[in-house]
Short mmCIF file of C-alpha atoms in Angstrom, two decimals:
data_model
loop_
_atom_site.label_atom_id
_atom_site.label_comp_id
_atom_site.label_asym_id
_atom_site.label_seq_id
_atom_site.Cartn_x
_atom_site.Cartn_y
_atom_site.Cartn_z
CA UNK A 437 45.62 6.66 -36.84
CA UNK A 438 48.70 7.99 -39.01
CA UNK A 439 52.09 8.21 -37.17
CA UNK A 440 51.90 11.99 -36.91
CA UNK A 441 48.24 11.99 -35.14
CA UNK A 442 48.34 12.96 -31.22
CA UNK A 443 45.25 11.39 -28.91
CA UNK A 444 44.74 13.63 -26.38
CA UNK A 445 42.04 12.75 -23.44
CA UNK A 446 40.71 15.45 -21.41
CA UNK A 447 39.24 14.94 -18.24
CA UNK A 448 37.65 17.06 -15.58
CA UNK A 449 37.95 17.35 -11.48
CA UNK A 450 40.30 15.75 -9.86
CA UNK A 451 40.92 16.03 -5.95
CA UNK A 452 39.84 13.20 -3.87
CA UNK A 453 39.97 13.35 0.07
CA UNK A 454 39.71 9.63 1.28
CA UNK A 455 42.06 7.16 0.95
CA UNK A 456 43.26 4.42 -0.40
CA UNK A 457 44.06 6.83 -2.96
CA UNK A 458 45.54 3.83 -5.57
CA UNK A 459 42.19 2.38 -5.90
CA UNK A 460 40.31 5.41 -7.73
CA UNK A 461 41.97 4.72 -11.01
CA UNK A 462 41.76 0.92 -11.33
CA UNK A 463 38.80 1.43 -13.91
CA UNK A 464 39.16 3.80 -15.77
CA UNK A 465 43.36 3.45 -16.78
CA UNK A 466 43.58 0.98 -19.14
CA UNK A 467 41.49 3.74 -21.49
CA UNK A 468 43.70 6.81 -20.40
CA UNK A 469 46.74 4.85 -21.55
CA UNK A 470 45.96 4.56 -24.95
CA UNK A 471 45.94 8.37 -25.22
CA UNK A 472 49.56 9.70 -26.30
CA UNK A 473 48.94 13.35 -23.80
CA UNK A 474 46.45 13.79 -20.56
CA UNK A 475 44.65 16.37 -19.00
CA UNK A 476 43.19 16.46 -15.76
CA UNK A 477 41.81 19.81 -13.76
CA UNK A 478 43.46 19.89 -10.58
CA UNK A 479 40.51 20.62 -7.24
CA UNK A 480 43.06 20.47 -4.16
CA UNK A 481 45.88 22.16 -3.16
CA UNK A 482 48.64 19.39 -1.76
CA UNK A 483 50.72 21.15 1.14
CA UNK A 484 51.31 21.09 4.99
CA UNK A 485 51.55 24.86 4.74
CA UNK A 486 49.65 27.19 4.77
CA UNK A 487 46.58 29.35 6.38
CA UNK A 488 42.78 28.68 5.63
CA UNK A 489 41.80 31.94 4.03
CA UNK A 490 37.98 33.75 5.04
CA UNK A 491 36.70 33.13 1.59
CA UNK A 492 37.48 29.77 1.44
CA UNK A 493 35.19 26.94 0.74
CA UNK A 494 36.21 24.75 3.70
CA UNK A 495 39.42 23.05 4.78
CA UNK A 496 38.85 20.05 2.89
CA UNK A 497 40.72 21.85 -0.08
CA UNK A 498 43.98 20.92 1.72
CA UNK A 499 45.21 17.39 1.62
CA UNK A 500 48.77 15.64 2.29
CA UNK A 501 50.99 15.88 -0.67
CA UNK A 502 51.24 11.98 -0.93
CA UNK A 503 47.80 12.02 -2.20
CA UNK A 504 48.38 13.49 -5.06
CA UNK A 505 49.80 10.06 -6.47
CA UNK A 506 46.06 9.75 -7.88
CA UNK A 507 47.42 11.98 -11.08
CA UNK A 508 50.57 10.22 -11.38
CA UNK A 509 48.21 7.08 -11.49
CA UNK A 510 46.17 7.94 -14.09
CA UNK A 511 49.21 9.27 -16.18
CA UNK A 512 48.32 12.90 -16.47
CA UNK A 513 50.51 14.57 -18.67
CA UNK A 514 49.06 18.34 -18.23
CA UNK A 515 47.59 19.52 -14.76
CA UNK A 516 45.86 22.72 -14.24
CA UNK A 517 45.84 24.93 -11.37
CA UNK A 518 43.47 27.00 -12.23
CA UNK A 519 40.88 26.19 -9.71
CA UNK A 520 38.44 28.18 -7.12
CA UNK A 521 40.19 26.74 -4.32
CA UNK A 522 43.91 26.96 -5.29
CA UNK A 523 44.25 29.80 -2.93
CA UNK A 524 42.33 28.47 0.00
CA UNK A 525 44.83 28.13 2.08
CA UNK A 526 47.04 31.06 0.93
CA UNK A 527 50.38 31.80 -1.07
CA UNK A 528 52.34 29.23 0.11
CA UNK A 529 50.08 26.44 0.24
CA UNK A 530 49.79 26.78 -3.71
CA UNK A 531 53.45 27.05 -4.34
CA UNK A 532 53.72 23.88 -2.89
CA UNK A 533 51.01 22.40 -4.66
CA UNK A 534 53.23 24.29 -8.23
CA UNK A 535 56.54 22.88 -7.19
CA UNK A 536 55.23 19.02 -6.45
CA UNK A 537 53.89 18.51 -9.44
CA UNK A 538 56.37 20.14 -11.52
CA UNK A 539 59.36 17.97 -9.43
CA UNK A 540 56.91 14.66 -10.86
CA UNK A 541 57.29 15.65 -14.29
CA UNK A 542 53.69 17.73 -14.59
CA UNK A 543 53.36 20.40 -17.05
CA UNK A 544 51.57 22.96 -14.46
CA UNK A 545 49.36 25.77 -15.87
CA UNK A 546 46.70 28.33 -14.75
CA UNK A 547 48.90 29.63 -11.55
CA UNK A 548 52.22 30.54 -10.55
CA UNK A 549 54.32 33.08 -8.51
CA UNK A 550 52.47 35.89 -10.30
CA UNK A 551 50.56 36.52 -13.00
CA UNK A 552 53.46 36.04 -15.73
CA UNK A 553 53.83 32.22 -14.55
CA UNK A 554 49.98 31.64 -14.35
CA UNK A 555 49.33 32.91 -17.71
CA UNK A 556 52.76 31.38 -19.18
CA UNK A 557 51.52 28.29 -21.51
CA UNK A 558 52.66 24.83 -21.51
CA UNK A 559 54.03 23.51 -24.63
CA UNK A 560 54.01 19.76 -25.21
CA UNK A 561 55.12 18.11 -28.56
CA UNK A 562 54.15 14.69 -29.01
CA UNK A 563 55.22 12.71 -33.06
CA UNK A 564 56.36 16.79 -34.34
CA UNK A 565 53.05 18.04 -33.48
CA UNK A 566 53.36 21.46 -31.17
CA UNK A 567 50.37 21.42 -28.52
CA UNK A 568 50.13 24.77 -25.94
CA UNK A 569 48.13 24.42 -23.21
CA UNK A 570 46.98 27.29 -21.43
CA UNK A 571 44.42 27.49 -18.27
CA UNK A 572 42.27 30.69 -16.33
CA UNK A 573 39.57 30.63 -13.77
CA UNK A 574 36.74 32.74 -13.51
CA UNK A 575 35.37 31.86 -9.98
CA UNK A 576 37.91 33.61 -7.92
CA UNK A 577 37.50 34.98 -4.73
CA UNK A 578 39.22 38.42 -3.13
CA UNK A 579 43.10 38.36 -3.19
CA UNK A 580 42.68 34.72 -5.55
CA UNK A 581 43.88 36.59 -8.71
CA UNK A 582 48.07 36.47 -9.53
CA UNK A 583 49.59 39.83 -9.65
CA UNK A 584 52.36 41.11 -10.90
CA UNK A 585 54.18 40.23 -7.87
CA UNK A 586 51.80 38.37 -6.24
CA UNK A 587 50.90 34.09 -6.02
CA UNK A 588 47.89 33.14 -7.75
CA UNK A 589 45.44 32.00 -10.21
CA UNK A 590 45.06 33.17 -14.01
CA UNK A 591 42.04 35.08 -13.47
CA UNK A 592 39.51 35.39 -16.40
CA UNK A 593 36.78 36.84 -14.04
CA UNK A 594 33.02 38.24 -14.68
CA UNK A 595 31.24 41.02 -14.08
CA UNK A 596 27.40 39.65 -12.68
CA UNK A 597 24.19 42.31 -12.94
CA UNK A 598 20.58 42.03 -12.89
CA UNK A 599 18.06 43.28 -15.44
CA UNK A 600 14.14 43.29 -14.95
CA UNK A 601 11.99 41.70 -17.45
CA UNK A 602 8.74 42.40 -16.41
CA UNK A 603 6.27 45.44 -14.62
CA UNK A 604 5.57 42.97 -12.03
CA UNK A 605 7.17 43.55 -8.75
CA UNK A 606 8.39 40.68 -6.99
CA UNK A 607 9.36 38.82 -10.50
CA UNK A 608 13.03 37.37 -10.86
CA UNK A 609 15.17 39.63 -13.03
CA UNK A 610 17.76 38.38 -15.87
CA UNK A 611 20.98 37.55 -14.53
CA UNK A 612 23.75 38.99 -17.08
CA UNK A 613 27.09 38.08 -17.09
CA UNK A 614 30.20 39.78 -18.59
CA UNK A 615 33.80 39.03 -18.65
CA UNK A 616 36.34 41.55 -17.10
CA UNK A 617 37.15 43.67 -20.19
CA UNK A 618 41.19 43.32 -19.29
CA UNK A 619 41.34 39.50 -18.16
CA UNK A 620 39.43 38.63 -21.21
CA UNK A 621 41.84 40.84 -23.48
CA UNK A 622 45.10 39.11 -21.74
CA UNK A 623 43.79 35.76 -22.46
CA UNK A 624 42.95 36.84 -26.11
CA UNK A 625 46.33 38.11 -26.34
CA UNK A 626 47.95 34.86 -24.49
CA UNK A 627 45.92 32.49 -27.29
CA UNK A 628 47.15 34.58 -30.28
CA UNK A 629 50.87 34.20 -29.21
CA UNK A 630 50.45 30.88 -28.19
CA UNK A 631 48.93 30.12 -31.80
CA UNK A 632 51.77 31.33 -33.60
CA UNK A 633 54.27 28.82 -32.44
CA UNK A 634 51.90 25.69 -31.80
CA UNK A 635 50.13 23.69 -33.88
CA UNK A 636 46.85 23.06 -31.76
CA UNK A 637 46.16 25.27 -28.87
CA UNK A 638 44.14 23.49 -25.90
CA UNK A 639 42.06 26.05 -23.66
CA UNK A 640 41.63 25.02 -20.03
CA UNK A 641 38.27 27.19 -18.01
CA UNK A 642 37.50 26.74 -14.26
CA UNK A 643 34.37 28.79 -14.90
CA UNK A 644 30.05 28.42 -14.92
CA UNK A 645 27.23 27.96 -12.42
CA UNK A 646 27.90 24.64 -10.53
CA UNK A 647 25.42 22.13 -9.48
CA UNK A 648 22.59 23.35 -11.40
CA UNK A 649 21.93 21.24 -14.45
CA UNK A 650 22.11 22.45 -17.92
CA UNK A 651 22.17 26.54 -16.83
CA UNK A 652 25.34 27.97 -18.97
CA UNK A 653 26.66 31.59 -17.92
CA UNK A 654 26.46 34.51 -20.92
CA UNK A 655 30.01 35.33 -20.26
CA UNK A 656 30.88 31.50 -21.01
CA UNK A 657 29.30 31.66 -24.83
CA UNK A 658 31.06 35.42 -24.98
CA UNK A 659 34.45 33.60 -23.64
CA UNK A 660 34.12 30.75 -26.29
CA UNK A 661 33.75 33.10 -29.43
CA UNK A 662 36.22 35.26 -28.32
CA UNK A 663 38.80 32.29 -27.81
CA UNK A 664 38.12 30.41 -31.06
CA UNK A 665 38.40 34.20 -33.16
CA UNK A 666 41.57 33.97 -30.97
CA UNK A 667 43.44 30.94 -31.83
CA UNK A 668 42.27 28.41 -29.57
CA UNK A 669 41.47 25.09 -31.30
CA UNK A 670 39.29 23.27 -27.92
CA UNK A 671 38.05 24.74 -24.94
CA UNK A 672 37.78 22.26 -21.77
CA UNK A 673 35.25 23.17 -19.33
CA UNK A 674 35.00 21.99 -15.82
CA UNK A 675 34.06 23.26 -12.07
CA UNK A 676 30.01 22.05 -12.32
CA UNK A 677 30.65 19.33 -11.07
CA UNK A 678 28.18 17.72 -13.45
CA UNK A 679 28.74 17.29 -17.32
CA UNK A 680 27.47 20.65 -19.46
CA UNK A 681 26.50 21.42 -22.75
CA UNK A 682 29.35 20.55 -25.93
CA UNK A 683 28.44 23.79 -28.35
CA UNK A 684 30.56 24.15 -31.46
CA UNK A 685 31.33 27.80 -32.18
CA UNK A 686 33.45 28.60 -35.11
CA UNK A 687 33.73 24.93 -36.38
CA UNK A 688 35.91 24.12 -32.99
CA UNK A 689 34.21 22.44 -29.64
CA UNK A 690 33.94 23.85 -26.80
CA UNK A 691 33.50 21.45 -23.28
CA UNK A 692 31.45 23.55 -21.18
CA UNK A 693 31.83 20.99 -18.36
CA UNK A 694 33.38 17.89 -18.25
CA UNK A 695 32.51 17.42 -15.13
CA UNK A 696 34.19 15.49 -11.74
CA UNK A 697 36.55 12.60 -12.74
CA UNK A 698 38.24 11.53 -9.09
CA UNK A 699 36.62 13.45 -6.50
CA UNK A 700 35.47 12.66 -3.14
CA UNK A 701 34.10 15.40 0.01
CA UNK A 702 32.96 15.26 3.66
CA UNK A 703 29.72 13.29 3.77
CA UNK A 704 26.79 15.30 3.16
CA UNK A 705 24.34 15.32 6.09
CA UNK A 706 20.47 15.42 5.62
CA UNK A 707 20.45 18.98 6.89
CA UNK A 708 23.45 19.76 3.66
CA UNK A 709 20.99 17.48 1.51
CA UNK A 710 17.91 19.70 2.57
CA UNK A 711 19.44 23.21 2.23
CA UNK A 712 21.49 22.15 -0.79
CA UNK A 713 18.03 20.96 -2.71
CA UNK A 714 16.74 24.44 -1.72
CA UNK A 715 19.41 26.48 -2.75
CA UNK A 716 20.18 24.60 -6.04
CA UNK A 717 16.89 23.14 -6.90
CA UNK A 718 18.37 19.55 -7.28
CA UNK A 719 18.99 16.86 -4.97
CA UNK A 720 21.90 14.91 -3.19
CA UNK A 721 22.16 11.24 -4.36
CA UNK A 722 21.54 9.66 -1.03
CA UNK A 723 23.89 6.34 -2.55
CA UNK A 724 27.35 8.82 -3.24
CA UNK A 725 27.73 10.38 0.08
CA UNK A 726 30.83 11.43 -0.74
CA UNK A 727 30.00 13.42 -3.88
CA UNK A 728 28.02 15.97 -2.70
CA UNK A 729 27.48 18.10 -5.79
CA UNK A 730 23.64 16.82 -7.02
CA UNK A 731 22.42 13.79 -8.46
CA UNK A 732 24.29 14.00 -12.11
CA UNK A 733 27.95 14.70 -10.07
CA UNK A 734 28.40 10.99 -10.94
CA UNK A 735 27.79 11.48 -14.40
CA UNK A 736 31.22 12.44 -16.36
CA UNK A 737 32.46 12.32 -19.57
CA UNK A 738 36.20 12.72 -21.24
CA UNK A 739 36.89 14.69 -24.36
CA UNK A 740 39.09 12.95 -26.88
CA UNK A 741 41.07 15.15 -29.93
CA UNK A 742 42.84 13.90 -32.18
CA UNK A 743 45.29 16.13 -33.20
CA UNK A 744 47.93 16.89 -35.99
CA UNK A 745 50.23 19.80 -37.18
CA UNK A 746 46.97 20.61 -39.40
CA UNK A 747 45.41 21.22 -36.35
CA UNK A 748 42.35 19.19 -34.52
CA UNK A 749 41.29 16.64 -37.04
CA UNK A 750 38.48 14.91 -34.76
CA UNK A 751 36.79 15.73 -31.30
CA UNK A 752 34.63 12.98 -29.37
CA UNK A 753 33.67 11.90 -25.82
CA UNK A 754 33.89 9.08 -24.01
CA UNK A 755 30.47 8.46 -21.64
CA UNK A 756 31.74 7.92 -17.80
CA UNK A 757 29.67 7.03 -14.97
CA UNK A 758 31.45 7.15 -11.15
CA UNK A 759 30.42 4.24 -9.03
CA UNK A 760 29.83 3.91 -5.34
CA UNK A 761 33.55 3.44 -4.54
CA UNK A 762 34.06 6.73 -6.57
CA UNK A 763 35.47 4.74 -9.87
CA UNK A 764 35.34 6.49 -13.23
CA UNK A 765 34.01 3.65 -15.16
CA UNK A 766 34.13 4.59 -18.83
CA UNK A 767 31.54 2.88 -20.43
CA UNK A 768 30.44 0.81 -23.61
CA UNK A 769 28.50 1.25 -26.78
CA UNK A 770 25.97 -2.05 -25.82
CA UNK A 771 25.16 -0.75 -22.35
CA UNK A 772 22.17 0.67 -21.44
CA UNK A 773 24.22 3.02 -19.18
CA UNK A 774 25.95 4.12 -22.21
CA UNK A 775 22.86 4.96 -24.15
CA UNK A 776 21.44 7.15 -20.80
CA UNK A 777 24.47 8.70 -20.86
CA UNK A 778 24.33 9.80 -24.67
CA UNK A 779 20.83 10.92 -23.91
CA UNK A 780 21.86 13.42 -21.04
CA UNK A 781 24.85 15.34 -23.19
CA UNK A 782 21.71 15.79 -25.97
CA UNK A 783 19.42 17.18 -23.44
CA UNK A 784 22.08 19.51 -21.52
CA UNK A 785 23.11 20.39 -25.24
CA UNK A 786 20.02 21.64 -26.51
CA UNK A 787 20.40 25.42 -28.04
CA UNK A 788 23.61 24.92 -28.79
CA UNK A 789 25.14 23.85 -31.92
CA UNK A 790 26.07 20.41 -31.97
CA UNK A 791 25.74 16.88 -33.74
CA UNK A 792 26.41 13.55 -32.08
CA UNK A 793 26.98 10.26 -34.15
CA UNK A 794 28.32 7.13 -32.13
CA UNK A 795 31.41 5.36 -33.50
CA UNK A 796 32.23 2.38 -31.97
CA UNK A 797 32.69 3.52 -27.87
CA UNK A 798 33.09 7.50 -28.94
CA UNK A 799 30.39 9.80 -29.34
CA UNK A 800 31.87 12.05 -32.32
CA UNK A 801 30.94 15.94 -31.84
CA UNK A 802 30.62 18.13 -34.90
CA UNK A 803 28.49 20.92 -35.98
CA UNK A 804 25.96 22.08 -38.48
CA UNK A 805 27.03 23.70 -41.61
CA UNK A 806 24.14 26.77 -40.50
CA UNK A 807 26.32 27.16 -36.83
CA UNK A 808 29.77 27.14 -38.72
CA UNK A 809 29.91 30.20 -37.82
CA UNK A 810 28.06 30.63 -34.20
#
């Protein structure tokens, strides 16, 4: 690439519970070195503070600072906060969580002390070329939101309603999904400014339907247009915990899941296997029990841009798959594993616009010259 070209790797969940913490990387660094910026979605809060709040999704979302070393490992360069369980365990447990990885050199986005800090962007310039980053969640629960004088997350939150189809009674209605009219206009109004002083602007979204392969949210597709018209050059998508479509809307890609990267969770039992099957209509892989989020939760993928003062020249992925010990393992053009992987993006893609073409390792995403303007 030409002096003046950024690579910038995006990657999704991070937030393992079990230790050794230093062996989750071993795989998967000597690829996120070669990338001159990093992303990584941050799942935990890291704090001895702190009280586990009612609407919390279990106390698991607190670890000991220390093991947040994982990110420093991999060499993030760009964290988000932005997550459903950021506010688990209250105000102060996130602050902490803020302030440690700003004191190891992070650039933290997506939360603050209120919602001026977790809609403020980071700005990163790497060979001249300007890169904001800025990061919102839309699966927030009661009091999770930052407020104008209040801890939390940038919210970007949707309105849910249900619409029958048919005469029939008893037949499942259309779910419909609409962003909040004012958390979608502040993050409209957050990417235009943002635009106008970087080069490339990176869009982090804690948002969809996890577990349930393939199914994409209407406010998600009304979220991407409205971001792109915005100013946002590349949307990264995570909180499934399994990869999701890659549509390109306006020209520009949007990740609608990248999926887990590190993650780890209390082992699932066979009566959390049974009742999460019937709930979510897909199994627990009986060989990770430690990532119980459905069989594809070991299936991940990392976005690669290159970017320039022009903007994005050239978006790709890079097929993962997590092994037993919880190992990203990014893998090879040559391997069958590889091939399975490319397989699974074109099936969870389908209805969107995209094209795939395999260059060397990197699956290169563009779009048809009839969805230019989707």
């Amino acid at each position: 690439m030409a002096d003046n070209s950024v690579i910038l790797l995006g990657c999704g969940d991070v937030g393992p519970i079990h230790e050794p913490v230093g062996a989750y990387s071993t795989l998967a660094k000597p690829v996120l070195a070669g990338a001159d910026i990093r992303f990584a979605q941050v799942e935990r809060v890291y704090s001895d503070r702190g009280s586990l709040q009612v609407h919390s999704g279990g106390g698991h979302s607190r670890v000991k600072p220390h093991m947040a070393s994982v990110f420093t490992d991999c060499g993030f360069d760009v964290v988000s906060l932005a997550s459903n369980h950021a506010m688990d365990w209250g105000e102060d447990a996130l602050l902490d969580t803020v302030a440690l990885f700003r004191d190891k050199g992070f650039h933290v986005i997506g939360a603050g002390k209120n919602l001026r800090e977790a809609r403020r962007p980071a700005m990163v310039e790497r060979k001249g070329v300007k890169i904001a980053f800025l990061a919102y969640c839309s699966i927030l629960q009661t009091g999770y939101a930052a407020g104008l004088d209040r801890a939390g997350i940038a919210p970007l939150r949707a309105h849910t309603y249900y619409e029958p189809f048919d005469y029939q009674a008893g037949v499942p209605p259309r779910v419909v999904t609409v962003p909040y009219e004012e958390d979608l206009a502040g993050m409209v109004e957050d990417l235009a400014a943002a635009k106008r002083t970087a080069d490339v602007v990176v869009l982090s979204l804690h948002w969809g339907i996890h577990f349930i392969p393939r199914l994409i949210a209407d406010y998600q597709v009304a979220v991407a247009n409205a971001a792109f018209k915005a100013g946002a050059d590349l949307i990264l998508g995570h909180h499934a915990h399994a990869p999701k479509a890659i549509g390109v809307h306006h020209g520009k890609a949007c990740f609608y899941s990248l999926s887990n990267f590190i993650m780890s969770a209390p082992a699932h039992t066979p009566e959390k296997a049974a009742a999460f099957t019937k709930r979510y209509g897909t199994p627990l892989d009986p060989d990770y029990p430690h990532l119980g989020y459905g069989t594809d939760a070991k299936r991940s993928l990392i976005a690669k841009a290159v970017l320039s003062r022009d903007g994005v020249k050239r978006v790709s992925f890079l097929p993962v798959l997590i092994d037993r010990q919880l190992r990203p393992e990014v893998l090879r053009h040559g391997d069958p594993r590889f091939d399975d992987a490319v397989r699974f993006m074109e099936w969870v893609s389908e209805g969107f616009d995209h094209q795939f073409a395999v260059e060397g390792d990197e699956i290169v995403v563009s779009g048809s010259r009839q969805g230019a303007a989707a």
